[in-house]
């Protein structure tokens, strides 16, 4: 008989011999036995372990005993006997957690994210889109505010219209006096030669025009620099001294040469009766730099012309002008029979095209285009002290509207000449001014 036959019998001392720890020759595992003189202490309750995945039957390892305890080659579920639920604490070799083997799997393992493995929550795309939109708007807002203050700090507000005396009444439209000067400020000798500007000291007006921004339609009026005008009484912009009227009649550009922008505004207002709300001036270098920063301006030249003094040499047709060519185009006068009148028409045409291209989303919304353009223009742009970036934007968009057909472009009406100077048609000028002051559609025709 085997040891199993005496299972549960008592020995000579009256102790029960349950065979704990005795080996057996059978395939069944030995049951649990108590050791002599050992009293079991109450075991503390262990925290409940997570359920283990079922382990498939495995072959005993080399040298293992078929009748061994659980963990010695025989899976726990094959152990039989009264104490088959006993956990020896020995690892069976199964690795829990990250599965082993090719592809993340192994005996009894599952690939990550497979069936039976906890899945993460589905992404909330609405929340992600909302957060992304807020982030984009925040970046654009910060960038826009930063750009505004940077550009505002670059503006040269040097003209004080408060020094202009005896001003006409305010009208319903916003009026700008836009001046292109022949200032060579900041230009090297090489640039002067390249742009055919000469080397004259100081600065004079090379072009002048009034832009009236009205709800009834915008109007751009060129003022020929050879216009015959009277210099009125004025207060010196630097001395502060009042100079009485001497009834002197001169060319319009002489007013600028005598006492700068303030006297020019005073002379225009006195001879037209139209109040000027804002003043903007740009020199040769700034004009050419803006065009180059934009990558050129596309223009349709109706008739070929050439002028050695300005450096102009153009063929007829649509073409893109760079800064040097653009400056030559707006300065040419001797190549035309109408001289200064034709030049002012070309200036209006070009400025409208320039504003139309500069005020496009491709320029305004693209920082790689916007910053160079603003940097090129703000360096040489001179405005009045009350003119802000908003006013400048309104001025450019008004010019763009004229190029798109939303407005009128014209020369100041001319009635004849006096000593080589162009005399304005007083009746038409008065009607034109009245229509602008009352925000009425302009019906007056100019040259």
Coordinates of C-alpha atoms in Angstrom, one line a residue, residues 4-447:
X4 CA -2.0 7.5 0.6
X5 CA -3.7 4.5 2.4
X6 CA -2.8 5.9 5.8
X7 CA -4.1 9.3 5.0
X8 CA -6.1 10.6 7.9
X9 CA -4.9 8.0 10.5
X10 CA -3.3 9.0 13.8
X11 CA 0.2 8.0 14.8
X12 CA 1.4 6.5 18.1
X13 CA 1.3 9.9 19.8
X14 CA -2.2 10.5 18.7
X15 CA -1.4 13.0 16.0
X16 CA -3.0 12.8 12.7
X17 CA -0.7 12.0 9.9
X18 CA -2.1 13.7 6.8
X19 CA 1.0 13.1 4.7
X20 CA 1.8 16.8 4.2
X21 CA 5.0 17.2 2.3
X22 CA 5.4 13.5 1.4
X23 CA 6.1 12.6 -2.1
X24 CA 4.1 10.0 -3.9
X25 CA 4.7 7.7 -6.8
X26 CA 1.3 8.4 -8.3
X27 CA 0.5 11.1 -10.8
X28 CA -1.7 12.8 -8.2
X29 CA 0.0 15.6 -6.2
X30 CA 0.5 15.2 -2.5
X31 CA -2.0 16.9 -0.2
X32 CA -1.2 19.6 2.3
X33 CA 0.3 18.3 5.6
X34 CA 1.1 19.9 8.9
X35 CA 4.6 19.9 10.2
X36 CA 5.1 18.6 13.7
X37 CA 5.3 21.1 16.6
X38 CA 4.3 23.9 14.2
X39 CA 1.2 25.9 14.9
X40 CA -0.1 27.9 12.1
X41 CA -0.8 31.5 12.7
X42 CA -3.9 33.1 11.3
X43 CA -3.0 34.5 7.9
X44 CA -3.6 38.1 7.2
X45 CA -6.0 38.7 4.5
X46 CA -4.2 39.5 1.3
X47 CA -5.5 42.0 -1.1
X48 CA -7.4 40.3 -3.9
X49 CA -5.3 39.8 -6.9
X50 CA -6.7 40.4 -10.4
X51 CA -7.9 37.4 -12.2
X52 CA -5.3 35.8 -14.3
X53 CA -6.0 34.7 -17.8
X54 CA -6.4 31.0 -18.4
X55 CA -3.2 29.2 -19.2
X56 CA -3.3 26.4 -21.7
X57 CA -1.8 23.0 -20.8
X58 CA 1.9 22.9 -21.1
X59 CA 4.3 20.1 -21.3
X60 CA 6.5 19.6 -18.3
X61 CA 9.9 21.1 -18.6
X62 CA 12.9 18.8 -19.1
X63 CA 13.7 17.0 -15.8
X64 CA 10.4 18.1 -14.3
X65 CA 8.3 15.7 -12.2
X66 CA 4.9 14.8 -13.5
X67 CA 3.7 14.5 -9.9
X68 CA 5.1 17.8 -8.7
X69 CA 3.4 20.6 -7.1
X70 CA 1.7 23.4 -8.9
X71 CA 4.4 25.6 -10.4
X72 CA 6.7 22.7 -11.1
X73 CA 5.6 21.8 -14.6
X74 CA 1.9 21.1 -13.8
X75 CA -0.6 23.9 -14.3
X76 CA -2.6 24.7 -11.2
X77 CA -5.9 23.7 -12.7
X78 CA -4.6 20.1 -13.1
X79 CA -3.8 19.8 -9.4
X80 CA -6.3 17.6 -7.6
X81 CA -6.9 16.7 -4.0
X82 CA -8.4 18.3 -0.9
X83 CA -5.9 21.2 -1.0
X84 CA -5.9 21.8 -4.7
X85 CA -6.8 25.4 -4.1
X86 CA -3.5 26.1 -2.3
X87 CA -1.3 28.8 -3.9
X88 CA 2.3 28.0 -3.5
X89 CA 3.3 31.4 -4.6
X90 CA 5.6 30.1 -7.3
X91 CA 5.5 31.6 -10.8
X92 CA 4.5 29.3 -13.5
X93 CA 6.6 31.1 -16.1
X94 CA 3.6 33.1 -17.6
X95 CA 4.6 36.8 -17.9
X96 CA 1.7 39.1 -17.2
X97 CA 1.5 42.7 -18.5
X98 CA 3.4 43.2 -21.7
X99 CA 3.1 40.0 -23.8
X100 CA 6.3 38.5 -25.2
X101 CA 6.9 37.0 -28.5
X102 CA 6.8 38.2 -32.1
X103 CA 4.2 41.0 -32.7
X104 CA 3.7 41.5 -29.0
X105 CA 2.1 38.1 -28.5
X106 CA 3.2 34.9 -26.8
X107 CA 1.8 31.9 -25.2
X108 CA -1.4 33.1 -23.8
X109 CA -0.6 36.7 -24.7
X110 CA -2.7 39.3 -26.6
X111 CA -1.5 42.0 -28.9
X112 CA -1.8 45.6 -27.5
X113 CA -5.2 47.0 -28.0
X114 CA -6.7 43.6 -28.9
X115 CA -9.9 42.0 -27.6
X116 CA -10.1 41.9 -23.9
X117 CA -7.7 44.8 -23.4
X118 CA -9.1 48.2 -22.0
X119 CA -9.7 50.7 -24.8
X120 CA -9.1 54.5 -24.3
X121 CA -12.0 57.0 -24.9
X122 CA -12.7 58.1 -28.4
X123 CA -11.2 61.5 -29.3
X124 CA -13.6 64.5 -29.0
X125 CA -13.0 66.2 -32.3
X126 CA -15.4 69.0 -31.6
X127 CA -13.4 69.9 -28.5
X128 CA -10.2 69.7 -30.4
X129 CA -11.5 71.9 -33.2
X130 CA -12.8 74.4 -30.7
X131 CA -9.4 74.6 -28.9
X132 CA -7.6 74.8 -32.2
X133 CA -9.8 77.7 -33.4
X134 CA -9.3 79.6 -30.2
X135 CA -5.5 79.2 -30.5
X136 CA -5.5 80.4 -34.1
X137 CA -7.7 83.4 -33.3
X138 CA -5.5 84.3 -30.3
X139 CA -2.3 84.2 -32.4
X140 CA -3.9 86.3 -35.1
X141 CA -5.2 88.8 -32.5
X142 CA -1.8 89.1 -30.8
X143 CA 0.0 89.4 -34.1
X144 CA -2.5 92.0 -35.4
X145 CA -2.2 94.1 -32.2
X146 CA 1.6 93.9 -32.3
X147 CA 1.7 94.9 -36.0
X148 CA -0.6 97.9 -35.4
X149 CA 1.6 99.3 -32.6
X150 CA 4.8 98.6 -34.5
X151 CA 3.5 100.3 -37.6
X152 CA 2.0 103.2 -35.6
X153 CA 5.4 103.8 -34.0
X154 CA 7.1 104.1 -37.5
X155 CA 4.8 106.8 -38.8
X156 CA 6.4 110.2 -39.2
X157 CA 3.7 112.7 -38.0
X158 CA 5.5 115.9 -38.8
X159 CA 2.9 118.1 -40.3
X160 CA 0.8 120.3 -37.9
X161 CA -2.4 121.4 -39.6
X162 CA -3.2 123.4 -36.4
X163 CA -0.8 126.0 -37.8
X164 CA -3.0 126.6 -40.8
X165 CA -5.1 129.7 -40.4
X166 CA -8.5 130.9 -41.8
X167 CA -9.7 127.5 -42.8
X168 CA -12.8 126.7 -44.8
X169 CA -15.8 125.0 -43.1
X170 CA -15.8 121.2 -42.7
X171 CA -17.6 119.2 -45.3
X172 CA -19.4 115.8 -45.3
X173 CA -16.5 114.0 -47.0
X174 CA -13.0 113.2 -45.7
X175 CA -10.4 114.9 -47.8
X176 CA -6.7 114.1 -48.2
X177 CA -4.0 116.1 -49.8
X178 CA -1.5 113.5 -51.3
X179 CA 1.9 114.8 -52.2
X180 CA 4.8 113.1 -54.0
X181 CA 7.9 115.1 -53.2
X182 CA 11.3 115.0 -55.0
X183 CA 13.0 114.5 -51.7
X184 CA 16.3 112.6 -52.0
X185 CA 16.5 112.0 -48.3
X186 CA 18.5 108.8 -47.5
X187 CA 19.5 108.1 -51.1
X188 CA 23.1 107.4 -52.0
X189 CA 24.7 108.9 -55.1
X190 CA 24.4 105.6 -56.9
X191 CA 20.6 105.5 -56.2
X192 CA 20.2 109.1 -57.4
X193 CA 21.9 108.2 -60.6
X194 CA 19.9 105.0 -61.0
X195 CA 16.6 106.7 -60.4
X196 CA 17.4 109.8 -62.5
X197 CA 16.5 112.1 -59.6
X198 CA 19.5 114.5 -59.9
X199 CA 21.2 115.9 -56.8
X200 CA 19.2 119.1 -56.0
X201 CA 19.2 120.1 -52.4
X202 CA 16.0 120.4 -50.3
X203 CA 12.7 119.1 -51.7
X204 CA 9.8 120.2 -53.9
X205 CA 6.5 118.8 -54.8
X206 CA 6.6 116.6 -57.8
X207 CA 2.9 115.7 -57.8
X208 CA -0.2 116.8 -55.8
X209 CA -3.7 115.6 -55.7
X210 CA -6.9 115.8 -53.6
X211 CA -8.6 112.6 -52.7
X212 CA -12.2 113.0 -51.5
X213 CA -13.7 110.0 -49.7
X214 CA -17.4 110.3 -49.9
X215 CA -20.4 108.0 -49.4
X216 CA -21.7 109.2 -52.8
X217 CA -18.5 108.1 -54.5
X218 CA -14.8 108.8 -54.2
X219 CA -13.1 111.5 -56.3
X220 CA -9.4 112.0 -57.1
X221 CA -8.4 115.5 -58.4
X222 CA -4.9 116.1 -59.7
X223 CA -3.5 119.6 -59.1
X224 CA -0.9 120.4 -61.8
X225 CA 2.2 121.8 -60.2
X226 CA 2.2 124.7 -62.8
X227 CA -1.3 125.8 -61.6
X228 CA -1.6 129.6 -61.2
X229 CA -2.5 130.4 -57.6
X230 CA -2.3 133.2 -55.0
X231 CA -0.2 132.9 -51.9
X232 CA -2.5 134.1 -49.0
X233 CA -1.6 135.3 -45.6
X234 CA -0.1 132.6 -43.4
X235 CA 1.8 131.8 -40.2
X236 CA 5.3 130.5 -40.6
X237 CA 5.5 126.8 -39.7
X238 CA 8.9 127.3 -38.0
X239 CA 8.9 131.0 -37.0
X240 CA 5.3 131.3 -35.9
X241 CA 5.3 134.7 -37.4
X242 CA 2.3 135.9 -39.5
X243 CA 3.0 137.0 -43.0
X244 CA 0.3 139.2 -44.6
X245 CA -1.0 138.6 -48.1
X246 CA 0.9 140.3 -50.9
X247 CA -1.4 139.1 -53.7
X248 CA 1.5 137.2 -55.2
X249 CA 0.6 134.8 -57.9
X250 CA 3.0 131.8 -58.3
X251 CA 3.0 128.2 -59.4
X252 CA 1.4 125.9 -56.9
X253 CA 4.6 124.0 -56.1
X254 CA 6.3 127.3 -55.1
X255 CA 4.1 127.4 -51.9
X256 CA 5.6 124.1 -50.7
X257 CA 9.2 125.3 -51.5
X258 CA 8.6 128.5 -49.6
X259 CA 7.3 127.1 -46.2
X260 CA 6.6 123.4 -46.6
X261 CA 3.4 121.4 -46.2
X262 CA 1.5 123.8 -43.9
X263 CA 1.7 126.7 -46.5
X264 CA 0.8 124.3 -49.3
X265 CA -2.4 123.2 -47.4
X266 CA -3.2 126.9 -46.7
X267 CA -2.7 127.8 -50.4
X268 CA -4.9 124.9 -51.7
X269 CA -7.7 125.7 -49.2
X270 CA -7.6 129.4 -50.0
X271 CA -7.7 128.9 -53.8
X272 CA -10.3 126.1 -53.8
X273 CA -12.5 126.8 -50.7
X274 CA -12.2 123.1 -49.8
X275 CA -11.0 122.1 -46.3
X276 CA -8.2 119.5 -46.2
X277 CA -8.6 117.0 -43.4
X278 CA -5.4 115.0 -43.8
X279 CA -2.0 115.4 -45.4
X280 CA 0.2 112.5 -46.7
X281 CA 3.6 112.9 -48.4
X282 CA 6.1 110.3 -49.8
X283 CA 9.5 110.8 -51.4
X284 CA 11.3 109.3 -54.4
X285 CA 13.0 106.5 -52.4
X286 CA 9.9 105.4 -50.5
X287 CA 7.8 105.3 -53.6
X288 CA 10.3 103.1 -55.5
X289 CA 10.8 100.8 -52.4
X290 CA 7.1 100.2 -52.0
X291 CA 6.8 99.1 -55.6
X292 CA 9.8 96.7 -55.2
X293 CA 8.4 95.3 -52.0
X294 CA 5.2 94.5 -53.7
X295 CA 7.1 92.7 -56.5
X296 CA 6.2 95.3 -59.1
X297 CA 3.0 96.9 -60.2
X298 CA 1.1 95.6 -63.3
X299 CA 0.1 98.4 -65.7
X300 CA -1.4 98.7 -69.1
X301 CA 0.5 101.5 -71.1
X302 CA -1.7 102.6 -74.0
X303 CA 1.1 104.3 -76.0
X304 CA 4.8 103.8 -76.1
X305 CA 7.0 106.8 -74.9
X306 CA 10.6 107.6 -74.0
X307 CA 12.1 110.4 -72.0
X308 CA 15.8 110.8 -71.2
X309 CA 15.3 113.1 -68.3
X310 CA 13.2 110.7 -66.3
X311 CA 14.7 107.6 -67.7
X312 CA 11.4 106.4 -69.2
X313 CA 11.5 103.9 -72.0
X314 CA 8.2 102.0 -72.4
X315 CA 6.5 100.0 -75.0
X316 CA 2.8 99.9 -75.4
X317 CA 0.9 97.0 -73.7
X318 CA 0.4 95.4 -70.3
X319 CA 3.6 95.0 -68.3
X320 CA 4.9 94.9 -64.7
X321 CA 6.9 97.9 -63.6
X322 CA 9.6 97.7 -60.9
X323 CA 10.5 100.7 -58.6
X324 CA 12.8 102.4 -61.0
X325 CA 10.4 102.1 -63.9
X326 CA 7.5 103.2 -61.8
X327 CA 9.2 106.4 -60.7
X328 CA 10.2 107.2 -64.4
X329 CA 6.5 106.6 -65.4
X330 CA 5.0 109.1 -62.9
X331 CA 7.7 111.7 -63.4
X332 CA 7.7 111.9 -67.3
X333 CA 6.3 115.2 -68.7
X334 CA 8.4 116.2 -71.7
X335 CA 7.4 113.2 -73.8
X336 CA 3.8 114.4 -74.0
X337 CA 2.2 117.3 -75.8
X338 CA 0.0 118.0 -72.8
X339 CA 3.1 118.0 -70.6
X340 CA 2.0 118.3 -67.0
X341 CA -1.6 117.5 -67.6
X342 CA -0.8 114.1 -69.1
X343 CA 1.7 113.5 -66.3
X344 CA -1.0 114.0 -63.7
X345 CA -3.2 111.5 -65.5
X346 CA -0.4 108.9 -65.5
X347 CA 0.1 109.6 -61.8
X348 CA -3.5 109.0 -61.0
X349 CA -3.5 105.8 -63.1
X350 CA -0.4 104.4 -61.4
X351 CA -1.4 105.3 -57.8
X352 CA -4.8 103.6 -58.3
X353 CA -3.1 100.5 -59.6
X354 CA -0.6 100.6 -56.7
X355 CA -3.3 100.9 -54.1
X356 CA -5.4 98.2 -55.8
X357 CA -2.5 95.7 -55.6
X358 CA -1.4 96.7 -52.1
X359 CA -4.9 96.4 -50.6
X360 CA -5.4 92.8 -51.6
X361 CA -5.8 89.9 -49.1
X362 CA -2.6 88.4 -50.6
X363 CA -0.7 91.4 -49.3
X364 CA -2.6 92.4 -46.2
X365 CA -2.9 88.8 -44.8
X366 CA 0.5 87.6 -45.8
X367 CA 3.1 88.8 -43.2
X368 CA 6.0 88.1 -45.7
X369 CA 4.4 90.7 -48.0
X370 CA 2.8 93.1 -45.5
X371 CA 5.8 93.8 -43.4
X372 CA 8.2 94.6 -46.2
X373 CA 5.6 96.9 -47.9
X374 CA 4.8 98.7 -44.6
X375 CA 8.5 99.0 -43.7
X376 CA 9.3 100.4 -47.1
X377 CA 6.5 103.0 -47.1
X378 CA 6.5 104.0 -43.4
X379 CA 10.2 105.0 -43.6
X380 CA 9.6 107.9 -45.9
X381 CA 5.8 108.6 -45.4
X382 CA 5.1 111.9 -43.7
X383 CA 1.6 112.7 -42.5
X384 CA -0.2 115.2 -40.3
X385 CA -0.3 114.7 -36.5
X386 CA -4.0 113.7 -36.4
X387 CA -3.6 111.0 -39.1
X388 CA -3.7 107.4 -37.8
X389 CA -3.3 104.0 -39.4
X390 CA -7.0 103.7 -39.8
X391 CA -7.1 107.0 -41.8
X392 CA -4.2 105.7 -44.0
X393 CA -6.1 102.5 -44.6
X394 CA -9.2 104.4 -45.6
X395 CA -7.1 106.5 -48.0
X396 CA -5.6 103.4 -49.8
X397 CA -9.0 101.7 -50.1
X398 CA -10.5 104.9 -51.5
X399 CA -7.8 104.9 -54.2
X400 CA -8.4 101.3 -54.9
X401 CA -12.1 101.9 -55.3
X402 CA -11.4 104.5 -57.9
X403 CA -9.3 102.1 -59.9
X404 CA -12.2 99.6 -59.8
X405 CA -14.6 102.1 -61.2
X406 CA -16.2 103.2 -57.9
X407 CA -15.5 106.9 -58.3
X408 CA -14.1 109.7 -60.5
X409 CA -10.5 110.7 -61.4
X410 CA -9.9 114.0 -63.1
X411 CA -7.6 117.0 -63.4
X412 CA -8.6 120.3 -61.9
X413 CA -10.7 122.1 -64.5
X414 CA -8.5 124.5 -66.6
X415 CA -9.8 127.6 -68.4
X416 CA -6.5 128.8 -69.9
X417 CA -3.0 130.0 -69.2
X418 CA -1.3 133.1 -67.6
X419 CA 2.4 133.6 -68.1
X420 CA 2.9 129.9 -68.7
X421 CA 0.9 128.9 -65.7
X422 CA -2.4 127.0 -65.9
X423 CA -5.5 129.0 -64.8
X424 CA -8.3 127.1 -63.1
X425 CA -11.9 127.4 -64.2
X426 CA -13.4 129.2 -61.2
X427 CA -17.0 128.4 -61.9
X428 CA -16.3 124.7 -62.3
X429 CA -14.0 124.6 -59.3
X430 CA -16.7 126.2 -57.1
X431 CA -19.3 123.6 -58.3
X432 CA -16.9 120.8 -57.8
X433 CA -16.1 121.9 -54.2
X434 CA -19.8 122.4 -53.4
X435 CA -20.6 118.8 -54.6
X436 CA -17.8 117.4 -52.4
X437 CA -18.7 119.4 -49.4
X438 CA -22.3 118.2 -49.6
X439 CA -21.3 114.6 -50.4
X440 CA -23.1 114.7 -53.7
X441 CA -22.2 112.8 -56.8
X442 CA -19.5 114.7 -58.8
X443 CA -20.8 115.9 -62.2
X444 CA -18.0 118.3 -63.0
X445 CA -15.6 117.2 -65.8
X446 CA -11.9 118.1 -65.9
X447 CA -9.1 117.7 -68.4

